[in-house]
């Protein structure tokens, strides 16, 4: 089985995460401050150089002011729609 970080679904996850940050009107630096992290940490996460676990994703969602379940629901819709193409 291929590691999930190399799958199309993980690529879609990262794209969705970036889009949510941009829709929130935040730069990587601003998001980093909210998470008490560095801008390079955010960059590595968004590029897929650093894997994000569920607890970290929850923190991202809180910092982006998007409910965790809403983020997951949107992601599921994105992944499902990609499978239908």
C-alpha positions as protocol buffer text, in pm:
chain_id: "A"
residue {
  index: 1
  type: UNK
  ca { x: 0 y: 0 z: 0 }
}
residue {
  index: 2
  type: UNK
  ca { x: 129 y: 345 z: -95 }
}
residue {
  index: 3
  type: UNK
  ca { x: 191 y: 586 z: 193 }
}
residue {
  index: 4
  type: UNK
  ca { x: -101 y: 825 z: 215 }
}
residue {
  index: 5
  type: UNK
  ca { x: 118 y: 1133 z: 175 }
}
residue {
  index: 6
  type: UNK
  ca { x: 180 y: 1024 z: -183 }
}
residue {
  index: 7
  type: UNK
  ca { x: -186 y: 972 z: -273 }
}
residue {
  index: 8
  type: UNK
  ca { x: -415 y: 1197 z: -474 }
}
residue {
  index: 9
  type: UNK
  ca { x: -647 y: 1218 z: -171 }
}
residue {
  index: 10
  type: UNK
  ca { x: -368 y: 1362 z: 46 }
}
residue {
  index: 11
  type: UNK
  ca { x: -286 y: 1611 z: -230 }
}
residue {
  index: 12
  type: UNK
  ca { x: -654 y: 1716 z: -228 }
}
residue {
  index: 13
  type: UNK
  ca { x: -643 y: 1744 z: 152 }
}
residue {
  index: 14
  type: UNK
  ca { x: -344 y: 1979 z: 136 }
}
residue {
  index: 15
  type: UNK
  ca { x: -505 y: 2185 z: -139 }
}
residue {
  index: 16
  type: UNK
  ca { x: -823 y: 2217 z: 69 }
}
residue {
  index: 17
  type: UNK
  ca { x: -621 y: 2320 z: 374 }
}
residue {
  index: 18
  type: UNK
  ca { x: -443 y: 2593 z: 174 }
}
residue {
  index: 19
  type: UNK
  ca { x: -770 y: 2712 z: 24 }
}
residue {
  index: 20
  type: UNK
  ca { x: -930 y: 2736 z: 368 }
}
residue {
  index: 21
  type: UNK
  ca { x: -637 y: 2947 z: 490 }
}
residue {
  index: 22
  type: UNK
  ca { x: -667 y: 3176 z: 190 }
}
residue {
  index: 23
  type: UNK
  ca { x: -1045 y: 3201 z: 228 }
}
residue {
  index: 24
  type: UNK
  ca { x: -989 y: 3302 z: 590 }
}
residue {
  index: 25
  type: UNK
  ca { x: -772 y: 3584 z: 455 }
}
residue {
  index: 26
  type: UNK
  ca { x: -463 y: 3463 z: 639 }
}
residue {
  index: 27
  type: UNK
  ca { x: -103 y: 3444 z: 527 }
}
residue {
  index: 28
  type: UNK
  ca { x: 111 y: 3152 z: 634 }
}
residue {
  index: 29
  type: UNK
  ca { x: 278 y: 3384 z: 885 }
}
residue {
  index: 30
  type: UNK
  ca { x: -54 y: 3493 z: 1035 }
}
residue {
  index: 31
  type: UNK
  ca { x: -172 y: 3133 z: 1066 }
}
residue {
  index: 32
  type: UNK
  ca { x: 162 y: 3038 z: 1221 }
}
residue {
  index: 33
  type: UNK
  ca { x: 115 y: 3304 z: 1489 }
}
residue {
  index: 34
  type: UNK
  ca { x: -230 y: 3169 z: 1570 }
}
residue {
  index: 35
  type: UNK
  ca { x: -81 y: 2820 z: 1607 }
}
residue {
  index: 36
  type: UNK
  ca { x: 227 y: 2941 z: 1795 }
}
residue {
  index: 37
  type: UNK
  ca { x: 443 y: 2796 z: 1517 }
}
residue {
  index: 38
  type: UNK
  ca { x: 677 y: 2929 z: 1252 }
}
residue {
  index: 39
  type: UNK
  ca { x: 587 y: 3022 z: 896 }
}
residue {
  index: 40
  type: UNK
  ca { x: 817 y: 2744 z: 775 }
}
residue {
  index: 41
  type: UNK
  ca { x: 613 y: 2491 z: 977 }
}
residue {
  index: 42
  type: UNK
  ca { x: 297 y: 2601 z: 794 }
}
residue {
  index: 43
  type: UNK
  ca { x: 478 y: 2590 z: 461 }
}
residue {
  index: 44
  type: UNK
  ca { x: 608 y: 2238 z: 525 }
}
residue {
  index: 45
  type: UNK
  ca { x: 260 y: 2120 z: 624 }
}
residue {
  index: 46
  type: UNK
  ca { x: 97 y: 2277 z: 317 }
}
residue {
  index: 47
  type: UNK
  ca { x: 360 y: 2131 z: 83 }
}
residue {
  index: 48
  type: UNK
  ca { x: 328 y: 1785 z: 234 }
}
residue {
  index: 49
  type: UNK
  ca { x: 685 y: 1783 z: 367 }
}
residue {
  index: 50
  type: UNK
  ca { x: 542 y: 1739 z: 715 }
}
residue {
  index: 51
  type: UNK
  ca { x: 247 y: 1513 z: 781 }
}
residue {
  index: 52
  type: UNK
  ca { x: -46 y: 1655 z: 977 }
}
residue {
  index: 53
  type: UNK
  ca { x: -218 y: 1434 z: 1233 }
}
residue {
  index: 54
  type: UNK
  ca { x: -581 y: 1463 z: 1345 }
}
residue {
  index: 55
  type: UNK
  ca { x: -502 y: 1669 z: 1655 }
}
residue {
  index: 56
  type: UNK
  ca { x: -294 y: 1914 z: 1453 }
}
residue {
  index: 57
  type: UNK
  ca { x: -570 y: 1936 z: 1192 }
}
residue {
  index: 58
  type: UNK
  ca { x: -816 y: 2024 z: 1467 }
}
residue {
  index: 59
  type: UNK
  ca { x: -581 y: 2303 z: 1580 }
}
residue {
  index: 60
  type: UNK
  ca { x: -556 y: 2428 z: 1220 }
}
residue {
  index: 61
  type: UNK
  ca { x: -936 y: 2433 z: 1197 }
}
residue {
  index: 62
  type: UNK
  ca { x: -968 y: 2625 z: 1523 }
}
residue {
  index: 63
  type: UNK
  ca { x: -710 y: 2878 z: 1404 }
}
residue {
  index: 64
  type: UNK
  ca { x: -892 y: 2911 z: 1071 }
}
residue {
  index: 65
  type: UNK
  ca { x: -1224 y: 2943 z: 1253 }
}
residue {
  index: 66
  type: UNK
  ca { x: -1379 y: 2657 z: 1059 }
}
residue {
  index: 67
  type: UNK
  ca { x: -1553 y: 2374 z: 1244 }
}
residue {
  index: 68
  type: UNK
  ca { x: -1352 y: 2053 z: 1226 }
}
residue {
  index: 69
  type: UNK
  ca { x: -1653 y: 1851 z: 1107 }
}
residue {
  index: 70
  type: UNK
  ca { x: -1726 y: 2109 z: 837 }
}
residue {
  index: 71
  type: UNK
  ca { x: -1367 y: 2087 z: 711 }
}
residue {
  index: 72
  type: UNK
  ca { x: -1391 y: 1708 z: 697 }
}
residue {
  index: 73
  type: UNK
  ca { x: -1730 y: 1718 z: 525 }
}
residue {
  index: 74
  type: UNK
  ca { x: -1599 y: 1959 z: 261 }
}
residue {
  index: 75
  type: UNK
  ca { x: -1292 y: 1740 z: 213 }
}
residue {
  index: 76
  type: UNK
  ca { x: -1509 y: 1431 z: 169 }
}
residue {
  index: 77
  type: UNK
  ca { x: -1711 y: 1613 z: -98 }
}
residue {
  index: 78
  type: UNK
  ca { x: -1391 y: 1720 z: -277 }
}
residue {
  index: 79
  type: UNK
  ca { x: -1246 y: 1367 z: -272 }
}
residue {
  index: 80
  type: UNK
  ca { x: -1577 y: 1211 z: -378 }
}
residue {
  index: 81
  type: UNK
  ca { x: -1621 y: 1451 z: -667 }
}
residue {
  index: 82
  type: UNK
  ca { x: -1265 y: 1380 z: -790 }
}
residue {
  index: 83
  type: UNK
  ca { x: -1342 y: 1009 z: -799 }
}
residue {
  index: 84
  type: UNK
  ca { x: -1640 y: 1070 z: -1026 }
}
residue {
  index: 85
  type: UNK
  ca { x: -1437 y: 1245 z: -1297 }
}
